[in-house]
Protein backbone atom coordinates (compact mmCIF):
# COMPACT_ATOMS: atom_id res chain seq x y z
CA UNK A 1 0.00 0.00 0.00
CA UNK A 2 0.82 3.67 0.06
CA UNK A 3 2.54 4.77 3.26
CA UNK A 4 1.59 7.88 5.23
CA UNK A 5 4.95 9.59 4.68
CA UNK A 6 4.48 9.52 0.91
CA UNK A 7 0.94 10.90 1.23
CA UNK A 8 2.22 13.71 3.46
CA UNK A 9 4.83 14.64 0.87
CA UNK A 10 2.25 14.64 -1.92
CA UNK A 11 -0.10 16.79 0.20
CA UNK A 12 2.68 19.28 0.90
CA UNK A 13 3.55 19.38 -2.81
CA UNK A 14 -0.08 20.08 -3.74
CA UNK A 15 -0.41 22.74 -1.03
CA UNK A 16 2.79 24.42 -2.19
CA UNK A 17 1.71 24.39 -5.83
CA UNK A 18 -1.68 25.89 -4.94
CA UNK A 19 -0.06 28.59 -2.77
CA UNK A 20 2.38 29.53 -5.53
CA UNK A 21 -0.44 29.73 -8.09
CA UNK A 22 -2.53 31.92 -5.79
CA UNK A 23 0.28 34.34 -5.01
CA UNK A 24 1.58 34.56 -8.60
CA UNK A 25 -1.76 34.83 -10.35
CA UNK A 26 -3.37 36.92 -7.62
CA UNK A 27 -0.91 39.74 -8.28
CA UNK A 28 -1.75 40.06 -11.98
CA UNK A 29 -4.96 42.10 -11.53
CA UNK A 30 -3.18 44.34 -9.02
CA UNK A 31 -0.40 44.96 -11.54
CA UNK A 32 -2.91 45.86 -14.26
CA UNK A 33 -4.74 48.20 -11.88
CA UNK A 34 -1.47 49.91 -10.94
CA UNK A 35 -0.59 50.35 -14.61
CA UNK A 36 -4.00 51.81 -15.41
CA UNK A 37 -3.71 54.19 -12.46
CA UNK A 38 -0.19 55.27 -13.44
CA UNK A 39 -1.25 55.99 -17.04
CA UNK A 40 -4.54 57.61 -15.99
CA UNK A 41 -5.48 60.07 -18.70
CA UNK A 42 -4.97 57.20 -21.15
CA UNK A 43 -8.03 54.96 -21.47
CA UNK A 44 -8.02 51.72 -19.47
CA UNK A 45 -8.53 49.61 -22.59
CA UNK A 46 -5.45 51.05 -24.28
CA UNK A 47 -3.28 50.47 -21.21
CA UNK A 48 -4.43 46.91 -20.59
CA UNK A 49 -4.18 46.03 -24.29
CA UNK A 50 -0.60 47.34 -24.43
CA UNK A 51 0.32 45.38 -21.29
CA UNK A 52 -1.24 42.22 -22.66
CA UNK A 53 0.62 42.54 -25.97
CA UNK A 54 3.93 43.17 -24.18
CA UNK A 55 3.30 40.23 -21.84
CA UNK A 56 2.51 37.90 -24.75
CA UNK A 57 5.64 39.01 -26.64
CA UNK A 58 7.77 38.31 -23.57
CA UNK A 59 6.23 34.86 -23.15
CA UNK A 60 6.72 34.17 -26.86
CA UNK A 61 10.41 35.04 -26.61
CA UNK A 62 10.78 32.95 -23.43
CA UNK A 63 9.17 29.90 -25.00
CA UNK A 64 10.81 30.38 -28.41
CA UNK A 65 14.22 29.91 -26.81
CA UNK A 66 13.33 26.25 -26.25
CA UNK A 67 13.87 25.52 -29.94
CA UNK A 68 17.55 26.54 -29.69
CA UNK A 69 19.51 23.28 -29.81
CA UNK A 70 21.59 22.29 -26.77
CA UNK A 71 20.22 25.15 -24.66
CA UNK A 72 18.33 22.94 -22.24
CA UNK A 73 15.79 24.10 -19.69
CA UNK A 74 17.84 24.64 -16.52
CA UNK A 75 18.22 28.34 -17.34
CA UNK A 76 14.46 28.85 -17.12
CA UNK A 77 14.40 28.68 -13.32
CA UNK A 78 17.21 31.21 -13.08
CA UNK A 79 15.53 33.49 -15.63
CA UNK A 80 12.27 33.48 -13.67
CA UNK A 81 14.06 34.27 -10.40
CA UNK A 82 16.07 37.01 -12.09
CA UNK A 83 12.90 38.51 -13.58
CA UNK A 84 11.33 38.69 -10.12
CA UNK A 85 14.49 40.13 -8.57
CA UNK A 86 14.75 42.83 -11.25
CA UNK A 87 11.06 43.73 -11.36
CA UNK A 88 10.42 44.03 -7.61
CA UNK A 89 12.60 47.14 -7.03
CA UNK A 90 11.19 48.70 -10.20
CA UNK A 91 7.64 48.00 -9.04
CA UNK A 92 8.29 49.44 -5.59
CA UNK A 93 9.67 52.65 -7.09
CA UNK A 94 6.46 53.45 -9.02
CA UNK A 95 4.51 56.28 -7.37
CA UNK A 96 0.76 55.90 -7.20
CA UNK A 97 -0.85 59.35 -7.32
CA UNK A 98 -4.46 58.01 -7.42
CA UNK A 99 -5.59 60.56 -10.00
CA UNK A 100 -8.61 58.48 -11.04
CA UNK A 101 -9.85 58.39 -7.46
CA UNK A 102 -9.41 62.17 -7.16
CA UNK A 103 -11.55 62.67 -10.25
CA UNK A 104 -14.19 60.24 -8.99
CA UNK A 105 -14.32 62.03 -5.64
CA UNK A 106 -14.53 65.44 -7.33
CA UNK A 107 -11.20 66.62 -5.93
CA UNK A 108 -8.52 68.50 -7.82
CA UNK A 109 -5.36 66.41 -7.94
CA UNK A 110 -3.20 69.55 -7.91
CA UNK A 111 -1.28 68.67 -11.04
CA UNK A 112 -2.02 69.55 -14.61
CA UNK A 113 -2.23 66.23 -16.40
CA UNK A 114 -4.41 67.43 -19.25
CA UNK A 115 -7.50 65.78 -17.88
CA UNK A 116 -10.68 67.71 -18.60
CA UNK A 117 -12.17 66.60 -15.29
CA UNK A 118 -9.51 68.62 -13.43
CA UNK A 119 -10.35 71.86 -15.24
CA UNK A 120 -12.10 74.56 -13.28
CA UNK A 121 -15.09 75.27 -15.46
CA UNK A 122 -17.46 77.90 -14.19
CA UNK A 123 -21.07 77.33 -15.11
CA UNK A 124 -23.58 80.14 -15.41
CA UNK A 125 -25.98 80.44 -12.49
CA UNK A 126 -29.17 78.48 -12.78
CA UNK A 127 -32.19 80.48 -13.93
CA UNK A 128 -35.23 80.56 -11.78
CA UNK A 129 -38.37 79.24 -13.45
CA UNK A 130 -40.73 81.85 -14.84
CA UNK A 131 -43.82 82.45 -12.68
CA UNK A 132 -46.90 80.72 -13.93
CA UNK A 133 -49.68 82.94 -15.17
CA UNK A 134 -53.26 81.98 -14.61
mmCIF file of N, CA and C in Angstrom:
data_model
loop_
_atom_site.group_PDB
_atom_site.id
_atom_site.type_symbol
_atom_site.label_atom_id
_atom_site.label_comp_id
_atom_site.label_asym_id
_atom_site.label_seq_id
_atom_site.Cartn_x
_atom_site.Cartn_y
_atom_site.Cartn_z
ATOM 1 N N UNK A 1 0.808 -1.179 0.000
ATOM 2 C CA UNK A 1 0.000 0.000 0.000
ATOM 3 C C UNK A 1 0.860 1.254 0.000
ATOM 4 N N UNK A 2 0.167 2.364 0.043
ATOM 5 C CA UNK A 2 0.820 3.671 0.064
ATOM 6 C C UNK A 2 1.028 4.059 1.520
ATOM 7 N N UNK A 3 2.275 4.410 1.864
ATOM 8 C CA UNK A 3 2.542 4.765 3.258
ATOM 9 C C UNK A 3 2.169 6.215 3.547
ATOM 10 N N UNK A 4 2.041 6.547 4.803
ATOM 11 C CA UNK A 4 1.591 7.882 5.235
ATOM 12 C C UNK A 4 2.629 8.952 4.915
ATOM 13 N N UNK A 5 3.917 8.593 4.970
ATOM 14 C CA UNK A 5 4.954 9.593 4.682
ATOM 15 C C UNK A 5 4.861 10.073 3.242
ATOM 16 N N UNK A 6 4.617 9.136 2.305
ATOM 17 C CA UNK A 6 4.479 9.515 0.909
ATOM 18 C C UNK A 6 3.259 10.409 0.723
ATOM 19 N N UNK A 7 2.159 10.091 1.353
ATOM 20 C CA UNK A 7 0.936 10.895 1.229
ATOM 21 C C UNK A 7 1.148 12.294 1.805
ATOM 22 N N UNK A 8 1.915 12.401 2.888
ATOM 23 C CA UNK A 8 2.217 13.709 3.460
ATOM 24 C C UNK A 8 3.052 14.555 2.519
ATOM 25 N N UNK A 9 3.995 13.917 1.822
ATOM 26 C CA UNK A 9 4.827 14.645 0.868
ATOM 27 C C UNK A 9 4.001 15.111 -0.327
ATOM 28 N N UNK A 10 3.100 14.265 -0.783
ATOM 29 C CA UNK A 10 2.253 14.638 -1.915
ATOM 30 C C UNK A 10 1.322 15.780 -1.506
ATOM 31 N N UNK A 11 0.772 15.715 -0.292
ATOM 32 C CA UNK A 11 -0.102 16.788 0.197
ATOM 33 C C UNK A 11 0.640 18.114 0.301
ATOM 34 N N UNK A 12 1.882 18.058 0.787
ATOM 35 C CA UNK A 12 2.683 19.280 0.901
ATOM 36 C C UNK A 12 3.014 19.833 -0.489
ATOM 37 N N UNK A 13 3.263 18.948 -1.438
ATOM 38 C CA UNK A 13 3.546 19.382 -2.807
ATOM 39 C C UNK A 13 2.320 20.068 -3.416
ATOM 40 N N UNK A 14 1.149 19.462 -3.227
ATOM 41 C CA UNK A 14 -0.079 20.078 -3.740
ATOM 42 C C UNK A 14 -0.345 21.425 -3.068
ATOM 43 N N UNK A 15 -0.181 21.486 -1.744
ATOM 44 C CA UNK A 15 -0.415 22.741 -1.027
ATOM 45 C C UNK A 15 0.560 23.823 -1.489
ATOM 46 N N UNK A 16 1.808 23.453 -1.703
ATOM 47 C CA UNK A 16 2.794 24.419 -2.189
ATOM 48 C C UNK A 16 2.471 24.909 -3.587
ATOM 49 N N UNK A 17 2.053 24.004 -4.463
ATOM 50 C CA UNK A 17 1.710 24.390 -5.831
ATOM 51 C C UNK A 17 0.499 25.321 -5.848
ATOM 52 N N UNK A 18 -0.496 25.034 -5.014
ATOM 53 C CA UNK A 18 -1.679 25.893 -4.942
ATOM 54 C C UNK A 18 -1.305 27.262 -4.395
ATOM 55 N N UNK A 19 -0.476 27.312 -3.352
ATOM 56 C CA UNK A 19 -0.061 28.594 -2.773
ATOM 57 C C UNK A 19 0.724 29.426 -3.785
ATOM 58 N N UNK A 20 1.617 28.811 -4.521
ATOM 59 C CA UNK A 20 2.384 29.532 -5.533
ATOM 60 C C UNK A 20 1.459 30.080 -6.608
ATOM 61 N N UNK A 21 0.496 29.272 -7.055
ATOM 62 C CA UNK A 21 -0.437 29.731 -8.092
ATOM 63 C C UNK A 21 -1.282 30.893 -7.590
ATOM 64 N N UNK A 22 -1.716 30.833 -6.341
ATOM 65 C CA UNK A 22 -2.530 31.917 -5.786
ATOM 66 C C UNK A 22 -1.724 33.206 -5.700
ATOM 67 N N UNK A 23 -0.516 33.122 -5.185
ATOM 68 C CA UNK A 23 0.284 34.339 -5.014
ATOM 69 C C UNK A 23 0.761 34.908 -6.347
ATOM 70 N N UNK A 24 1.121 34.056 -7.285
ATOM 71 C CA UNK A 24 1.578 34.560 -8.600
ATOM 72 C C UNK A 24 0.423 35.138 -9.398
ATOM 73 N N UNK A 25 -0.649 34.390 -9.522
ATOM 74 C CA UNK A 25 -1.765 34.833 -10.353
ATOM 75 C C UNK A 25 -2.647 35.852 -9.644
ATOM 76 N N UNK A 26 -2.592 35.921 -8.348
ATOM 77 C CA UNK A 26 -3.374 36.918 -7.618
ATOM 78 C C UNK A 26 -2.811 38.321 -7.763
ATOM 79 N N UNK A 27 -1.540 38.424 -8.110
ATOM 80 C CA UNK A 27 -0.906 39.738 -8.279
ATOM 81 C C UNK A 27 -1.163 40.348 -9.645
ATOM 82 N N UNK A 28 -1.564 39.558 -10.609
ATOM 83 C CA UNK A 28 -1.746 40.061 -11.979
ATOM 84 C C UNK A 28 -2.797 41.168 -12.044
ATOM 85 N N UNK A 29 -3.997 40.993 -11.467
ATOM 86 C CA UNK A 29 -4.965 42.102 -11.529
ATOM 87 C C UNK A 29 -4.475 43.355 -10.810
ATOM 88 N N UNK A 30 -3.721 43.182 -9.738
ATOM 89 C CA UNK A 30 -3.181 44.345 -9.022
ATOM 90 C C UNK A 30 -2.164 45.085 -9.894
ATOM 91 N N UNK A 31 -1.373 44.349 -10.641
ATOM 92 C CA UNK A 31 -0.405 44.962 -11.544
ATOM 93 C C UNK A 31 -1.115 45.747 -12.640
ATOM 94 N N UNK A 32 -2.149 45.153 -13.218
ATOM 95 C CA UNK A 32 -2.905 45.856 -14.257
ATOM 96 C C UNK A 32 -3.565 47.115 -13.696
ATOM 97 N N UNK A 33 -4.101 47.026 -12.489
ATOM 98 C CA UNK A 33 -4.743 48.195 -11.877
ATOM 99 C C UNK A 33 -3.721 49.298 -11.611
ATOM 100 N N UNK A 34 -2.524 48.930 -11.161
ATOM 101 C CA UNK A 34 -1.472 49.912 -10.936
ATOM 102 C C UNK A 34 -1.065 50.572 -12.251
ATOM 103 N N UNK A 35 -0.964 49.793 -13.308
ATOM 104 C CA UNK A 35 -0.585 50.350 -14.607
ATOM 105 C C UNK A 35 -1.657 51.301 -15.132
ATOM 106 N N UNK A 36 -2.908 50.938 -14.966
ATOM 107 C CA UNK A 36 -4.003 51.812 -15.415
ATOM 108 C C UNK A 36 -4.001 53.101 -14.608
ATOM 109 N N UNK A 37 -3.757 53.007 -13.315
ATOM 110 C CA UNK A 37 -3.713 54.192 -12.459
ATOM 111 C C UNK A 37 -2.534 55.089 -12.826
ATOM 112 N N UNK A 38 -1.390 54.488 -13.119
ATOM 113 C CA UNK A 38 -0.195 55.273 -13.440
ATOM 114 C C UNK A 38 -0.322 55.979 -14.791
ATOM 115 N N UNK A 39 -1.089 55.405 -15.710
ATOM 116 C CA UNK A 39 -1.251 55.991 -17.041
ATOM 117 C C UNK A 39 -2.604 56.666 -17.174
ATOM 118 N N UNK A 40 -3.129 57.227 -16.084
ATOM 119 C CA UNK A 40 -4.537 57.612 -15.991
ATOM 120 C C UNK A 40 -5.155 58.355 -17.163
ATOM 121 N N UNK A 41 -4.674 59.443 -17.651
ATOM 122 C CA UNK A 41 -5.484 60.066 -18.700
ATOM 123 C C UNK A 41 -5.681 59.152 -19.916
ATOM 124 N N UNK A 42 -4.811 58.176 -20.071
ATOM 125 C CA UNK A 42 -4.974 57.202 -21.147
ATOM 126 C C UNK A 42 -6.096 56.238 -20.769
ATOM 127 N N UNK A 43 -6.897 55.850 -21.734
ATOM 128 C CA UNK A 43 -8.027 54.959 -21.472
ATOM 129 C C UNK A 43 -7.551 53.610 -20.933
ATOM 130 N N UNK A 44 -8.371 53.003 -20.073
ATOM 131 C CA UNK A 44 -8.020 51.723 -19.472
ATOM 132 C C UNK A 44 -7.808 50.644 -20.518
ATOM 133 N N UNK A 45 -8.645 50.631 -21.548
ATOM 134 C CA UNK A 45 -8.529 49.611 -22.586
ATOM 135 C C UNK A 45 -7.213 49.681 -23.328
ATOM 136 N N UNK A 46 -6.727 50.885 -23.584
ATOM 137 C CA UNK A 46 -5.446 51.052 -24.277
ATOM 138 C C UNK A 46 -4.303 50.543 -23.398
ATOM 139 N N UNK A 47 -4.349 50.896 -22.128
ATOM 140 C CA UNK A 47 -3.285 50.474 -21.210
ATOM 141 C C UNK A 47 -3.259 48.963 -21.044
ATOM 142 N N UNK A 48 -4.408 48.361 -20.803
ATOM 143 C CA UNK A 48 -4.429 46.911 -20.592
ATOM 144 C C UNK A 48 -4.104 46.155 -21.873
ATOM 145 N N UNK A 49 -4.518 46.677 -23.018
ATOM 146 C CA UNK A 49 -4.175 46.026 -24.292
ATOM 147 C C UNK A 49 -2.670 46.074 -24.521
ATOM 148 N N UNK A 50 -2.053 47.220 -24.255
ATOM 149 C CA UNK A 50 -0.601 47.338 -24.426
ATOM 150 C C UNK A 50 0.138 46.388 -23.480
ATOM 151 N N UNK A 51 -0.314 46.298 -22.234
ATOM 152 C CA UNK A 51 0.323 45.379 -21.290
ATOM 153 C C UNK A 51 0.162 43.931 -21.718
ATOM 154 N N UNK A 52 -1.011 43.588 -22.225
ATOM 155 C CA UNK A 52 -1.242 42.216 -22.664
ATOM 156 C C UNK A 52 -0.369 41.864 -23.860
ATOM 157 N N UNK A 53 -0.236 42.782 -24.807
ATOM 158 C CA UNK A 53 0.618 42.535 -25.971
ATOM 159 C C UNK A 53 2.071 42.377 -25.533
ATOM 160 N N UNK A 54 2.554 43.272 -24.661
ATOM 161 C CA UNK A 54 3.935 43.167 -24.184
ATOM 162 C C UNK A 54 4.166 41.874 -23.409
ATOM 163 N N UNK A 55 3.199 41.484 -22.602
ATOM 164 C CA UNK A 55 3.303 40.230 -21.843
ATOM 165 C C UNK A 55 3.370 39.041 -22.795
ATOM 166 N N UNK A 56 2.510 39.014 -23.803
ATOM 167 C CA UNK A 56 2.513 37.901 -24.753
ATOM 168 C C UNK A 56 3.801 37.852 -25.577
ATOM 169 N N UNK A 57 4.366 39.005 -25.924
ATOM 170 C CA UNK A 57 5.645 39.014 -26.641
ATOM 171 C C UNK A 57 6.776 38.468 -25.768
ATOM 172 N N UNK A 58 6.759 38.837 -24.484
ATOM 173 C CA UNK A 58 7.766 38.305 -23.573
ATOM 174 C C UNK A 58 7.657 36.800 -23.401
ATOM 175 N N UNK A 59 6.437 36.300 -23.273
ATOM 176 C CA UNK A 59 6.228 34.857 -23.151
ATOM 177 C C UNK A 59 6.632 34.148 -24.444
ATOM 178 N N UNK A 60 6.323 34.754 -25.577
ATOM 179 C CA UNK A 60 6.716 34.168 -26.863
ATOM 180 C C UNK A 60 8.235 34.041 -26.958
ATOM 181 N N UNK A 61 8.945 35.089 -26.582
ATOM 182 C CA UNK A 61 10.412 35.035 -26.614
ATOM 183 C C UNK A 61 10.945 33.987 -25.641
ATOM 184 N N UNK A 62 10.354 33.916 -24.454
ATOM 185 C CA UNK A 62 10.777 32.946 -23.433
ATOM 186 C C UNK A 62 10.590 31.524 -23.942
ATOM 187 N N UNK A 63 9.437 31.253 -24.527
ATOM 188 C CA UNK A 63 9.166 29.901 -25.004
ATOM 189 C C UNK A 63 9.873 29.596 -26.319
ATOM 190 N N UNK A 64 10.128 30.606 -27.134
ATOM 191 C CA UNK A 64 10.809 30.378 -28.411
ATOM 192 C C UNK A 64 12.253 29.953 -28.201
ATOM 193 N N UNK A 65 12.831 30.306 -27.071
ATOM 194 C CA UNK A 65 14.220 29.906 -26.810
ATOM 195 C C UNK A 65 14.357 28.402 -26.604
ATOM 196 N N UNK A 66 13.253 27.706 -26.417
ATOM 197 C CA UNK A 66 13.325 26.251 -26.247
ATOM 198 C C UNK A 66 13.706 25.535 -27.537
ATOM 199 N N UNK A 67 13.523 26.174 -28.680
ATOM 200 C CA UNK A 67 13.867 25.524 -29.941
ATOM 201 C C UNK A 67 15.359 25.643 -30.257
ATOM 202 N N UNK A 68 16.095 26.430 -29.483
ATOM 203 C CA UNK A 68 17.547 26.543 -29.691
ATOM 204 C C UNK A 68 18.178 25.223 -29.263
ATOM 205 N N UNK A 69 18.925 24.574 -30.164
ATOM 206 C CA UNK A 69 19.514 23.277 -29.806
ATOM 207 C C UNK A 69 20.571 23.407 -28.704
ATOM 208 N N UNK A 70 20.608 22.426 -27.846
ATOM 209 C CA UNK A 70 21.595 22.287 -26.770
ATOM 210 C C UNK A 70 21.491 23.394 -25.725
ATOM 211 N N UNK A 71 20.385 24.090 -25.664
ATOM 212 C CA UNK A 71 20.225 25.145 -24.661
ATOM 213 C C UNK A 71 19.712 24.574 -23.339
ATOM 214 N N UNK A 72 18.867 23.559 -23.434
ATOM 215 C CA UNK A 72 18.330 22.937 -22.237
ATOM 216 C C UNK A 72 17.237 23.788 -21.597
ATOM 217 N N UNK A 73 16.858 23.383 -20.390
ATOM 218 C CA UNK A 73 15.790 24.098 -19.686
ATOM 219 C C UNK A 73 16.205 24.560 -18.295
ATOM 220 N N UNK A 74 17.401 24.255 -17.865
ATOM 221 C CA UNK A 74 17.837 24.637 -16.520
ATOM 222 C C UNK A 74 17.883 26.152 -16.345
ATOM 223 N N UNK A 75 18.130 26.883 -17.403
ATOM 224 C CA UNK A 75 18.217 28.344 -17.340
ATOM 225 C C UNK A 75 16.879 28.989 -17.034
ATOM 226 N N UNK A 76 15.786 28.272 -17.311
ATOM 227 C CA UNK A 76 14.457 28.854 -17.123
ATOM 228 C C UNK A 76 14.180 29.221 -15.672
ATOM 229 N N UNK A 77 14.593 28.377 -14.743
ATOM 230 C CA UNK A 77 14.400 28.683 -13.317
ATOM 231 C C UNK A 77 15.166 29.940 -12.924
ATOM 232 N N UNK A 78 16.405 30.039 -13.399
ATOM 233 C CA UNK A 78 17.208 31.214 -13.081
ATOM 234 C C UNK A 78 16.637 32.475 -13.733
ATOM 235 N N UNK A 79 16.124 32.335 -14.944
ATOM 236 C CA UNK A 79 15.532 33.486 -15.631
ATOM 237 C C UNK A 79 14.293 33.985 -14.899
ATOM 238 N N UNK A 80 13.473 33.070 -14.413
ATOM 239 C CA UNK A 80 12.266 33.476 -13.669
ATOM 240 C C UNK A 80 12.641 34.165 -12.355
ATOM 241 N N UNK A 81 13.617 33.631 -11.651
ATOM 242 C CA UNK A 81 14.060 34.267 -10.402
ATOM 243 C C UNK A 81 14.676 35.630 -10.678
ATOM 244 N N UNK A 82 15.456 35.733 -11.746
ATOM 245 C CA UNK A 82 16.069 37.014 -12.093
ATOM 246 C C UNK A 82 15.007 38.033 -12.485
ATOM 247 N N UNK A 83 13.977 37.598 -13.194
ATOM 248 C CA UNK A 83 12.902 38.513 -13.583
ATOM 249 C C UNK A 83 12.191 39.066 -12.353
ATOM 250 N N UNK A 84 11.954 38.219 -11.359
ATOM 251 C CA UNK A 84 11.329 38.688 -10.117
ATOM 252 C C UNK A 84 12.252 39.638 -9.365
ATOM 253 N N UNK A 85 13.528 39.291 -9.298
ATOM 254 C CA UNK A 85 14.489 40.130 -8.573
ATOM 255 C C UNK A 85 14.659 41.496 -9.225
ATOM 256 N N UNK A 86 14.598 41.557 -10.549
ATOM 257 C CA UNK A 86 14.750 42.828 -11.247
ATOM 258 C C UNK A 86 13.465 43.654 -11.172
ATOM 259 N N UNK A 87 12.317 42.995 -11.292
ATOM 260 C CA UNK A 87 11.057 43.734 -11.356
ATOM 261 C C UNK A 87 10.581 44.248 -10.010
ATOM 262 N N UNK A 88 10.918 43.592 -8.919
ATOM 263 C CA UNK A 88 10.423 44.030 -7.611
ATOM 264 C C UNK A 88 10.906 45.431 -7.235
ATOM 265 N N UNK A 89 12.201 45.764 -7.336
ATOM 266 C CA UNK A 89 12.600 47.144 -7.035
ATOM 267 C C UNK A 89 11.975 48.164 -7.983
ATOM 268 N N UNK A 90 11.823 47.792 -9.254
ATOM 269 C CA UNK A 90 11.186 48.700 -10.205
ATOM 270 C C UNK A 90 9.723 48.938 -9.832
ATOM 271 N N UNK A 91 9.047 47.889 -9.426
ATOM 272 C CA UNK A 91 7.639 48.001 -9.042
ATOM 273 C C UNK A 91 7.473 48.835 -7.780
ATOM 274 N N UNK A 92 8.373 48.678 -6.835
ATOM 275 C CA UNK A 92 8.286 49.439 -5.587
ATOM 276 C C UNK A 92 8.615 50.917 -5.778
ATOM 277 N N UNK A 93 9.308 51.253 -6.860
ATOM 278 C CA UNK A 93 9.667 52.651 -7.087
ATOM 279 C C UNK A 93 8.592 53.431 -7.847
ATOM 280 N N UNK A 94 7.515 52.775 -8.262
ATOM 281 C CA UNK A 94 6.463 53.445 -9.019
ATOM 282 C C UNK A 94 5.559 54.209 -8.060
ATOM 283 N N UNK A 95 5.432 55.531 -8.230
ATOM 284 C CA UNK A 95 4.509 56.285 -7.372
ATOM 285 C C UNK A 95 3.070 56.030 -7.824
ATOM 286 N N UNK A 96 2.169 56.098 -6.870
ATOM 287 C CA UNK A 96 0.764 55.898 -7.199
ATOM 288 C C UNK A 96 -0.017 57.132 -6.775
ATOM 289 N N UNK A 97 -0.204 58.083 -7.703
ATOM 290 C CA UNK A 97 -0.845 59.349 -7.318
ATOM 291 C C UNK A 97 -2.355 59.260 -7.122
ATOM 292 N N UNK A 98 -3.016 58.193 -7.548
ATOM 293 C CA UNK A 98 -4.465 58.009 -7.418
ATOM 294 C C UNK A 98 -5.247 59.145 -8.063
ATOM 295 N N UNK A 99 -4.899 59.479 -9.290
ATOM 296 C CA UNK A 99 -5.589 60.559 -10.002
ATOM 297 C C UNK A 99 -7.008 60.172 -10.372
ATOM 298 N N UNK A 100 -7.242 58.901 -10.697
ATOM 299 C CA UNK A 100 -8.606 58.484 -11.037
ATOM 300 C C UNK A 100 -9.524 58.623 -9.832
ATOM 301 N N UNK A 101 -9.044 58.263 -8.669
ATOM 302 C CA UNK A 101 -9.848 58.389 -7.460
ATOM 303 C C UNK A 101 -10.153 59.847 -7.172
ATOM 304 N N UNK A 102 -9.183 60.741 -7.392
ATOM 305 C CA UNK A 102 -9.413 62.167 -7.158
ATOM 306 C C UNK A 102 -10.505 62.697 -8.082
ATOM 307 N N UNK A 103 -10.517 62.236 -9.320
ATOM 308 C CA UNK A 103 -11.554 62.671 -10.251
ATOM 309 C C UNK A 103 -12.910 62.111 -9.825
ATOM 310 N N UNK A 104 -12.938 60.847 -9.427
ATOM 311 C CA UNK A 104 -14.193 60.236 -8.991
ATOM 312 C C UNK A 104 -14.763 60.914 -7.753
ATOM 313 N N UNK A 105 -13.886 61.377 -6.877
ATOM 314 C CA UNK A 105 -14.325 62.026 -5.639
ATOM 315 C C UNK A 105 -14.586 63.512 -5.841
ATOM 316 N N UNK A 106 -14.300 64.034 -7.043
ATOM 317 C CA UNK A 106 -14.528 65.440 -7.330
ATOM 318 C C UNK A 106 -13.463 66.354 -6.776
ATOM 319 N N UNK A 107 -12.300 65.818 -6.473
ATOM 320 C CA UNK A 107 -11.204 66.615 -5.933
ATOM 321 C C UNK A 107 -10.265 67.006 -7.062
ATOM 322 N N UNK A 108 -9.553 68.099 -6.876
ATOM 323 C CA UNK A 108 -8.523 68.501 -7.822
ATOM 324 C C UNK A 108 -7.226 67.843 -7.388
ATOM 325 N N UNK A 109 -6.572 67.133 -8.309
ATOM 326 C CA UNK A 109 -5.356 66.409 -7.945
ATOM 327 C C UNK A 109 -4.168 67.337 -7.742
ATOM 328 N N UNK A 110 -4.272 68.610 -8.132
ATOM 329 C CA UNK A 110 -3.196 69.552 -7.906
ATOM 330 C C UNK A 110 -2.151 69.565 -8.994
ATOM 331 N N UNK A 111 -2.248 68.675 -9.957
ATOM 332 C CA UNK A 111 -1.277 68.671 -11.037
ATOM 333 C C UNK A 111 -2.015 68.740 -12.361
ATOM 334 N N UNK A 112 -1.396 69.379 -13.311
ATOM 335 C CA UNK A 112 -2.025 69.546 -14.608
ATOM 336 C C UNK A 112 -1.619 68.371 -15.483
ATOM 337 N N UNK A 113 -2.512 67.389 -15.586
ATOM 338 C CA UNK A 113 -2.226 66.227 -16.399
ATOM 339 C C UNK A 113 -3.025 66.218 -17.692
ATOM 340 N N UNK A 114 -3.665 67.337 -18.011
ATOM 341 C CA UNK A 114 -4.412 67.426 -19.250
ATOM 342 C C UNK A 114 -5.795 66.829 -19.184
ATOM 343 N N UNK A 115 -6.204 66.406 -18.024
ATOM 344 C CA UNK A 115 -7.505 65.780 -17.883
ATOM 345 C C UNK A 115 -8.591 66.845 -17.791
ATOM 346 N N UNK A 116 -9.613 66.713 -18.586
ATOM 347 C CA UNK A 116 -10.677 67.712 -18.600
ATOM 348 C C UNK A 116 -11.435 67.750 -17.284
ATOM 349 N N UNK A 117 -11.436 66.632 -16.550
ATOM 350 C CA UNK A 117 -12.170 66.602 -15.289
ATOM 351 C C UNK A 117 -11.502 67.473 -14.230
ATOM 352 N N UNK A 118 -10.205 67.780 -14.398
ATOM 353 C CA UNK A 118 -9.509 68.620 -13.430
ATOM 354 C C UNK A 118 -9.679 70.109 -13.721
ATOM 355 N N UNK A 119 -10.226 70.457 -14.862
ATOM 356 C CA UNK A 119 -10.346 71.862 -15.240
ATOM 357 C C UNK A 119 -11.407 72.552 -14.388
ATOM 358 N N UNK A 120 -11.125 73.779 -14.037
ATOM 359 C CA UNK A 120 -12.098 74.565 -13.283
ATOM 360 C C UNK A 120 -13.006 75.285 -14.266
ATOM 361 N N UNK A 121 -14.138 74.713 -14.505
ATOM 362 C CA UNK A 121 -15.089 75.271 -15.461
ATOM 363 C C UNK A 121 -16.200 75.923 -14.671
ATOM 364 N N UNK A 122 -16.389 77.212 -14.914
ATOM 365 C CA UNK A 122 -17.461 77.897 -14.192
ATOM 366 C C UNK A 122 -18.724 77.866 -15.036
ATOM 367 N N UNK A 123 -19.787 77.416 -14.425
ATOM 368 C CA UNK A 123 -21.070 77.331 -15.106
ATOM 369 C C UNK A 123 -21.889 78.572 -14.786
ATOM 370 N N UNK A 124 -22.724 78.993 -15.710
ATOM 371 C CA UNK A 124 -23.577 80.144 -15.411
ATOM 372 C C UNK A 124 -24.578 79.774 -14.323
ATOM 373 N N UNK A 125 -25.025 80.764 -13.553
ATOM 374 C CA UNK A 125 -25.983 80.444 -12.489
ATOM 375 C C UNK A 125 -27.275 79.922 -13.085
ATOM 376 N N UNK A 126 -27.912 79.059 -12.339
ATOM 377 C CA UNK A 126 -29.173 78.484 -12.777
ATOM 378 C C UNK A 126 -30.264 79.555 -12.802
ATOM 379 N N UNK A 127 -31.097 79.510 -13.836
ATOM 380 C CA UNK A 127 -32.188 80.481 -13.934
ATOM 381 C C UNK A 127 -33.376 79.986 -13.120
ATOM 382 N N UNK A 128 -34.033 80.922 -12.518
ATOM 383 C CA UNK A 128 -35.229 80.560 -11.785
ATOM 384 C C UNK A 128 -36.356 80.388 -12.783
ATOM 385 N N UNK A 129 -37.267 79.447 -12.513
ATOM 386 C CA UNK A 129 -38.365 79.244 -13.451
ATOM 387 C C UNK A 129 -39.277 80.457 -13.503
ATOM 388 N N UNK A 130 -39.807 80.695 -14.655
ATOM 389 C CA UNK A 130 -40.729 81.846 -14.836
ATOM 390 C C UNK A 130 -42.006 81.588 -14.042
ATOM 391 N N UNK A 131 -42.573 82.637 -13.442
ATOM 392 C CA UNK A 131 -43.819 82.446 -12.675
ATOM 393 C C UNK A 131 -44.945 82.058 -13.619
ATOM 394 N N UNK A 132 -45.764 81.186 -13.119
ATOM 395 C CA UNK A 132 -46.895 80.719 -13.930
ATOM 396 C C UNK A 132 -47.999 81.781 -13.930
ATOM 397 N N UNK A 133 -48.552 81.981 -15.077
ATOM 398 C CA UNK A 133 -49.680 82.945 -15.174
ATOM 399 C C UNK A 133 -50.973 82.178 -15.281
ATOM 400 N N UNK A 134 -51.967 82.683 -14.603
ATOM 401 C CA UNK A 134 -53.255 81.984 -14.610
ATOM 402 C C UNK A 134 -54.150 82.421 -15.721
#
